[in-house]
Amino acid sequence: MNDPLTFIDTFTPDRIEASLRPWLSRDQSDRKVKKLSVSPEVIKERLAVVASYIDWRLNNAQRAVSVRREPQKCVAIEAARASIASTLHNLEPTQSSAPQQEGLSQAEVSRLLDIIEPAHPRNPWARGTSRAAVGLRKRNQLIVLLMLAFGPRRGDILKLHTGDAKTHGPEPELWIRRRPDDPNDSRVWEPNSKTNERILPLDPLLTRAVNDYINEFRPLIPKYKKSPYLFLA
């Protein structure tokens, strides 16, 4: 930035928005798989760094200009500092740029709990009254109950073993464990837990639901003895 006025002429708001903003949105990491765009928080931090650096350079350039001999140049640099700062600030992602995640309302949760009851007429899973159909509805009901109670990831649920569920004793619990590259997992797309291992306490309702599924309905699935996983297709 040897000539601040030349820099100011080229660093226009249109050029900032067309070139700088997309570049700052890129994933600059060395990861093998890159994201198409970084998070709004990262973009905001990068813009703040750029704004601070440019303002520092222009401020130094302005201080080197004699107000008495070059008043117009001094005023131009000051105006450019304000304009560039405003442009960069306006490029910061707003709260509305990322969709706000909202949980279910209490009424929606109550409605969901009703519908996932195996005998409910609007239950969407496995029509019929056979034990296999009821077992499928029981399995899906248990998955939804666990998600509502603890908010686990899909990988957490799909990696559960039957041995992770302790339904007997004074403190029933469910272990969430990490099992990367599990030799027992024959699925083409192996799910994986991305969270830390943890123990989830089971209340009486969940304890009974887990116990009933393991003892009564999971055995209805063909070849269930050959898999350690709690939830089978």
mmCIF file of N, CA, C and O in Angstrom, residues 1-62:
data_model
loop_
_atom_site.group_PDB
_atom_site.id
_atom_site.type_symbol
_atom_site.label_atom_id
_atom_site.label_comp_id
_atom_site.label_asym_id
_atom_site.label_seq_id
_atom_site.Cartn_x
_atom_site.Cartn_y
_atom_site.Cartn_z
ATOM 1 N N MET A 1 0.845 -1.187 0.000
ATOM 2 C CA MET A 1 0.000 0.000 0.000
ATOM 3 C C MET A 1 0.887 1.247 0.000
ATOM 4 O O MET A 1 0.738 2.122 0.839
ATOM 5 N N ASN A 2 1.811 1.297 -0.983
ATOM 6 C CA ASN A 2 2.707 2.443 -1.070
ATOM 7 C C ASN A 2 1.958 3.702 -1.447
ATOM 8 O O ASN A 2 2.297 4.800 -0.998
ATOM 9 N N ASP A 3 0.963 3.583 -2.322
ATOM 10 C CA ASP A 3 0.146 4.728 -2.711
ATOM 11 C C ASP A 3 -1.276 4.488 -2.219
ATOM 12 O O ASP A 3 -2.035 3.748 -2.849
ATOM 13 N N PRO A 4 -1.653 5.082 -1.108
ATOM 14 C CA PRO A 4 -2.985 4.795 -0.544
ATOM 15 C C PRO A 4 -4.121 5.189 -1.463
ATOM 16 O O PRO A 4 -5.156 4.531 -1.482
ATOM 17 N N LEU A 5 -3.966 6.244 -2.251
ATOM 18 C CA LEU A 5 -5.050 6.660 -3.132
ATOM 19 C C LEU A 5 -5.278 5.659 -4.256
ATOM 20 O O LEU A 5 -6.420 5.415 -4.654
ATOM 21 N N THR A 6 -4.198 5.072 -4.772
ATOM 22 C CA THR A 6 -4.348 4.032 -5.793
ATOM 23 C C THR A 6 -5.064 2.822 -5.216
ATOM 24 O O THR A 6 -5.949 2.219 -5.847
ATOM 25 N N PHE A 7 -4.699 2.450 -3.993
ATOM 26 C CA PHE A 7 -5.364 1.325 -3.318
ATOM 27 C C PHE A 7 -6.834 1.637 -3.116
ATOM 28 O O PHE A 7 -7.698 0.785 -3.364
ATOM 29 N N ILE A 8 -7.137 2.859 -2.702
ATOM 30 C CA ILE A 8 -8.532 3.251 -2.457
ATOM 31 C C ILE A 8 -9.348 3.174 -3.736
ATOM 32 O O ILE A 8 -10.499 2.730 -3.742
ATOM 33 N N ASP A 9 -8.747 3.577 -4.850
ATOM 34 C CA ASP A 9 -9.463 3.560 -6.124
ATOM 35 C C ASP A 9 -9.793 2.139 -6.582
ATOM 36 O O ASP A 9 -10.795 1.910 -7.264
ATOM 37 N N THR A 10 -8.926 1.184 -6.241
ATOM 38 C CA THR A 10 -9.146 -0.202 -6.681
ATOM 39 C C THR A 10 -9.971 -1.009 -5.669
ATOM 40 O O THR A 10 -10.664 -1.950 -6.041
ATOM 41 N N PHE A 11 -9.909 -0.630 -4.399
ATOM 42 C CA PHE A 11 -10.600 -1.386 -3.348
ATOM 43 C C PHE A 11 -11.996 -0.804 -3.149
ATOM 44 O O PHE A 11 -12.348 -0.272 -2.102
ATOM 45 N N THR A 12 -12.819 -0.918 -4.179
ATOM 46 C CA THR A 12 -14.159 -0.344 -4.169
ATOM 47 C C THR A 12 -15.144 -1.287 -3.493
ATOM 48 O O THR A 12 -14.887 -2.495 -3.394
ATOM 49 N N PRO A 13 -16.304 -0.777 -3.057
ATOM 50 C CA PRO A 13 -17.308 -1.665 -2.447
ATOM 51 C C PRO A 13 -17.717 -2.821 -3.350
ATOM 52 O O PRO A 13 -17.903 -3.948 -2.888
ATOM 53 N N ASP A 14 -17.859 -2.558 -4.672
ATOM 54 C CA ASP A 14 -18.257 -3.624 -5.595
ATOM 55 C C ASP A 14 -17.177 -4.709 -5.663
ATOM 56 O O ASP A 14 -17.488 -5.909 -5.709
ATOM 57 N N ARG A 15 -15.924 -4.280 -5.676
ATOM 58 C CA ARG A 15 -14.841 -5.262 -5.754
ATOM 59 C C ARG A 15 -14.720 -6.040 -4.451
ATOM 60 O O ARG A 15 -14.424 -7.236 -4.451
ATOM 61 N N ILE A 16 -14.938 -5.367 -3.330
ATOM 62 C CA ILE A 16 -14.909 -6.048 -2.032
ATOM 63 C C ILE A 16 -15.952 -7.153 -2.000
ATOM 64 O O ILE A 16 -15.684 -8.287 -1.611
ATOM 65 N N GLU A 17 -17.163 -6.830 -2.457
ATOM 66 C CA GLU A 17 -18.255 -7.802 -2.390
ATOM 67 C C GLU A 17 -18.085 -8.915 -3.405
ATOM 68 O O GLU A 17 -18.418 -10.074 -3.138
ATOM 69 N N ALA A 18 -17.541 -8.580 -4.585
ATOM 70 C CA ALA A 18 -17.414 -9.575 -5.644
ATOM 71 C C ALA A 18 -16.224 -10.506 -5.453
ATOM 72 O O ALA A 18 -16.274 -11.668 -5.868
ATOM 73 N N SER A 19 -15.149 -10.013 -4.854
ATOM 74 C CA SER A 19 -13.921 -10.804 -4.773
ATOM 75 C C SER A 19 -13.533 -11.191 -3.351
ATOM 76 O O SER A 19 -13.297 -12.360 -3.052
ATOM 77 N N LEU A 20 -13.460 -10.191 -2.467
ATOM 78 C CA LEU A 20 -12.962 -10.461 -1.119
ATOM 79 C C LEU A 20 -13.927 -11.334 -0.326
ATOM 80 O O LEU A 20 -13.512 -12.302 0.318
ATOM 81 N N ARG A 21 -15.200 -11.011 -0.352
ATOM 82 C CA ARG A 21 -16.186 -11.756 0.450
ATOM 83 C C ARG A 21 -16.216 -13.234 0.076
ATOM 84 O O ARG A 21 -16.149 -14.104 0.950
ATOM 85 N N PRO A 22 -16.294 -13.604 -1.223
ATOM 86 C CA PRO A 22 -16.273 -15.037 -1.555
ATOM 87 C C PRO A 22 -14.978 -15.720 -1.136
ATOM 88 O O PRO A 22 -15.001 -16.879 -0.711
ATOM 89 N N TRP A 23 -13.850 -15.016 -1.275
ATOM 90 C CA TRP A 23 -12.570 -15.623 -0.900
ATOM 91 C C TRP A 23 -12.513 -15.898 0.598
ATOM 92 O O TRP A 23 -12.029 -16.943 1.035
ATOM 93 N N LEU A 24 -13.032 -14.971 1.409
ATOM 94 C CA LEU A 24 -13.027 -15.160 2.855
ATOM 95 C C LEU A 24 -13.986 -16.259 3.287
ATOM 96 O O LEU A 24 -13.865 -16.788 4.393
ATOM 97 N N SER A 25 -14.942 -16.601 2.418
ATOM 98 C CA SER A 25 -15.917 -17.641 2.762
ATOM 99 C C SER A 25 -15.393 -19.041 2.502
ATOM 100 O O SER A 25 -16.006 -20.024 2.911
ATOM 101 N N ARG A 26 -14.262 -19.153 1.806
ATOM 102 C CA ARG A 26 -13.740 -20.476 1.462
ATOM 103 C C ARG A 26 -13.113 -21.158 2.666
ATOM 104 O O ARG A 26 -12.598 -20.510 3.567
ATOM 105 N N ASP A 27 -13.138 -22.476 2.601
ATOM 106 C CA ASP A 27 -12.438 -23.287 3.597
ATOM 107 C C ASP A 27 -10.963 -23.312 3.209
ATOM 108 O O ASP A 27 -10.575 -23.900 2.208
ATOM 109 N N GLN A 28 -10.119 -22.665 4.014
ATOM 110 C CA GLN A 28 -8.694 -22.555 3.707
ATOM 111 C C GLN A 28 -7.864 -23.625 4.423
ATOM 112 O O GLN A 28 -6.636 -23.556 4.439
ATOM 113 N N SER A 29 -8.520 -24.592 5.020
ATOM 114 C CA SER A 29 -7.805 -25.596 5.799
ATOM 115 C C SER A 29 -7.084 -26.581 4.889
ATOM 116 O O SER A 29 -7.268 -26.600 3.673
ATOM 117 N N ASP A 30 -6.255 -27.422 5.502
ATOM 118 C CA ASP A 30 -5.508 -28.448 4.771
ATOM 119 C C ASP A 30 -6.221 -29.792 4.780
ATOM 120 O O ASP A 30 -5.629 -30.819 4.468
ATOM 121 N N ARG A 31 -7.489 -29.791 5.182
ATOM 122 C CA ARG A 31 -8.210 -31.051 5.238
ATOM 123 C C ARG A 31 -8.418 -31.633 3.849
ATOM 124 O O ARG A 31 -8.529 -30.914 2.861
ATOM 125 N N LYS A 32 -8.461 -32.969 3.787
ATOM 126 C CA LYS A 32 -8.661 -33.653 2.510
ATOM 127 C C LYS A 32 -10.036 -33.315 1.947
ATOM 128 O O LYS A 32 -10.192 -33.087 0.752
ATOM 129 N N VAL A 33 -11.029 -33.301 2.814
ATOM 130 C CA VAL A 33 -12.384 -32.947 2.396
ATOM 131 C C VAL A 33 -12.681 -31.544 2.897
ATOM 132 O O VAL A 33 -12.714 -31.299 4.093
ATOM 133 N N LYS A 34 -12.879 -30.618 1.969
ATOM 134 C CA LYS A 34 -13.104 -29.231 2.340
ATOM 135 C C LYS A 34 -14.592 -28.907 2.285
ATOM 136 O O LYS A 34 -15.355 -29.475 1.500
ATOM 137 N N LYS A 35 -15.005 -27.971 3.123
ATOM 138 C CA LYS A 35 -16.375 -27.493 3.086
ATOM 139 C C LYS A 35 -16.518 -26.486 1.953
ATOM 140 O O LYS A 35 -15.556 -25.841 1.556
ATOM 141 N N LEU A 36 -17.730 -26.372 1.439
ATOM 142 C CA LEU A 36 -17.973 -25.362 0.413
ATOM 143 C C LEU A 36 -17.871 -23.963 0.994
ATOM 144 O O LEU A 36 -17.476 -23.029 0.315
ATOM 145 N N SER A 37 -18.209 -23.821 2.246
ATOM 146 C CA SER A 37 -18.148 -22.518 2.885
ATOM 147 C C SER A 37 -17.965 -22.711 4.379
ATOM 148 O O SER A 37 -18.464 -23.670 4.957
ATOM 149 N N VAL A 38 -17.226 -21.779 4.979
ATOM 150 C CA VAL A 38 -17.051 -21.838 6.421
ATOM 151 C C VAL A 38 -18.267 -21.236 7.100
ATOM 152 O O VAL A 38 -19.147 -20.664 6.452
ATOM 153 N N SER A 39 -18.325 -21.318 8.412
ATOM 154 C CA SER A 39 -19.487 -20.845 9.157
ATOM 155 C C SER A 39 -19.557 -19.320 9.150
ATOM 156 O O SER A 39 -18.538 -18.636 8.949
ATOM 157 N N PRO A 40 -20.742 -18.755 9.387
ATOM 158 C CA PRO A 40 -20.871 -17.296 9.464
ATOM 159 C C PRO A 40 -19.966 -16.682 10.526
ATOM 160 O O PRO A 40 -19.462 -15.566 10.343
ATOM 161 N N GLU A 41 -19.743 -17.395 11.625
ATOM 162 C CA GLU A 41 -18.875 -16.859 12.683
ATOM 163 C C GLU A 41 -17.441 -16.701 12.192
ATOM 164 O O GLU A 41 -16.769 -15.712 12.495
ATOM 165 N N VAL A 42 -16.956 -17.681 11.409
ATOM 166 C CA VAL A 42 -15.591 -17.608 10.872
ATOM 167 C C VAL A 42 -15.481 -16.467 9.860
ATOM 168 O O VAL A 42 -14.488 -15.723 9.841
ATOM 169 N N ILE A 43 -16.493 -16.320 8.998
ATOM 170 C CA ILE A 43 -16.485 -15.219 8.027
ATOM 171 C C ILE A 43 -16.430 -13.880 8.745
ATOM 172 O O ILE A 43 -15.673 -12.971 8.363
ATOM 173 N N LYS A 44 -17.204 -13.752 9.803
ATOM 174 C CA LYS A 44 -17.221 -12.502 10.560
ATOM 175 C C LYS A 44 -15.858 -12.208 11.171
ATOM 176 O O LYS A 44 -15.383 -11.070 11.149
ATOM 177 N N GLU A 45 -15.219 -13.227 11.723
ATOM 178 C CA GLU A 45 -13.881 -13.040 12.309
ATOM 179 C C GLU A 45 -12.865 -12.627 11.245
ATOM 180 O O GLU A 45 -12.040 -11.740 11.469
ATOM 181 N N ARG A 46 -12.924 -13.248 10.080
ATOM 182 C CA ARG A 46 -11.987 -12.918 9.010
ATOM 183 C C ARG A 46 -12.196 -11.487 8.519
ATOM 184 O O ARG A 46 -11.230 -10.756 8.259
ATOM 185 N N LEU A 47 -13.443 -11.093 8.364
ATOM 186 C CA LEU A 47 -13.727 -9.721 7.942
ATOM 187 C C LEU A 47 -13.212 -8.715 8.964
ATOM 188 O O LEU A 47 -12.703 -7.650 8.604
ATOM 189 N N ALA A 48 -13.337 -9.044 10.247
ATOM 190 C CA ALA A 48 -12.854 -8.144 11.295
ATOM 191 C C ALA A 48 -11.342 -7.982 11.220
ATOM 192 O O ALA A 48 -10.812 -6.871 11.401
ATOM 193 N N VAL A 49 -10.629 -9.081 10.944
ATOM 194 C CA VAL A 49 -9.166 -9.010 10.817
ATOM 195 C C VAL A 49 -8.775 -8.152 9.619
ATOM 196 O O VAL A 49 -7.886 -7.292 9.703
ATOM 197 N N VAL A 50 -9.444 -8.383 8.478
ATOM 198 C CA VAL A 50 -9.157 -7.592 7.276
ATOM 199 C C VAL A 50 -9.440 -6.114 7.525
ATOM 200 O O VAL A 50 -8.637 -5.235 7.156
ATOM 201 N N ALA A 51 -10.574 -5.813 8.150
ATOM 202 C CA ALA A 51 -10.937 -4.421 8.415
ATOM 203 C C ALA A 51 -9.916 -3.745 9.321
ATOM 204 O O ALA A 51 -9.527 -2.589 9.085
ATOM 205 N N SER A 52 -9.466 -4.455 10.352
ATOM 206 C CA SER A 52 -8.481 -3.880 11.276
ATOM 207 C C SER A 52 -7.158 -3.594 10.571
ATOM 208 O O SER A 52 -6.546 -2.539 10.787
ATOM 209 N N TYR A 53 -6.734 -4.528 9.711
ATOM 210 C CA TYR A 53 -5.458 -4.348 9.017
ATOM 211 C C TYR A 53 -5.525 -3.166 8.039
ATOM 212 O O TYR A 53 -4.623 -2.309 8.005
ATOM 213 N N ILE A 54 -6.580 -3.112 7.239
ATOM 214 C CA ILE A 54 -6.704 -2.031 6.255
ATOM 215 C C ILE A 54 -6.798 -0.673 6.946
ATOM 216 O O ILE A 54 -6.158 0.301 6.525
ATOM 217 N N ASP A 55 -7.578 -0.594 8.006
ATOM 218 C CA ASP A 55 -7.703 0.673 8.710
ATOM 219 C C ASP A 55 -6.365 1.085 9.324
ATOM 220 O O ASP A 55 -6.016 2.280 9.338
ATOM 221 N N TRP A 56 -5.610 0.110 9.822
ATOM 222 C CA TRP A 56 -4.293 0.425 10.394
ATOM 223 C C TRP A 56 -3.356 0.980 9.327
ATOM 224 O O TRP A 56 -2.661 1.975 9.537
ATOM 225 N N ARG A 57 -3.371 0.352 8.126
ATOM 226 C CA ARG A 57 -2.497 0.828 7.060
ATOM 227 C C ARG A 57 -2.914 2.204 6.561
ATOM 228 O O ARG A 57 -2.073 3.086 6.323
ATOM 229 N N LEU A 58 -4.208 2.414 6.382
ATOM 230 C CA LEU A 58 -4.679 3.720 5.918
ATOM 231 C C LEU A 58 -4.454 4.804 6.970
ATOM 232 O O LEU A 58 -4.151 5.957 6.636
ATOM 233 N N ASN A 59 -4.588 4.438 8.223
ATOM 234 C CA ASN A 59 -4.328 5.418 9.293
ATOM 235 C C ASN A 59 -2.863 5.847 9.289
ATOM 236 O O ASN A 59 -2.538 7.034 9.447
ATOM 237 N N ASN A 60 -1.962 4.885 9.092
ATOM 238 C CA ASN A 60 -0.538 5.222 9.006
ATOM 239 C C ASN A 60 -0.253 6.099 7.787
ATOM 240 O O ASN A 60 0.552 7.050 7.859
ATOM 241 N N ALA A 61 -0.918 5.778 6.666
ATOM 242 C CA ALA A 61 -0.727 6.585 5.461
ATOM 243 C C ALA A 61 -1.254 8.001 5.670
ATOM 244 O O ALA A 61 -0.644 8.990 5.226
ATOM 245 N N GLN A 62 -2.388 8.109 6.357
ATOM 246 C CA GLN A 62 -2.974 9.432 6.607
ATOM 247 C C GLN A 62 -2.075 10.274 7.510
ATOM 248 O O GLN A 62 -1.911 11.484 7.303
#
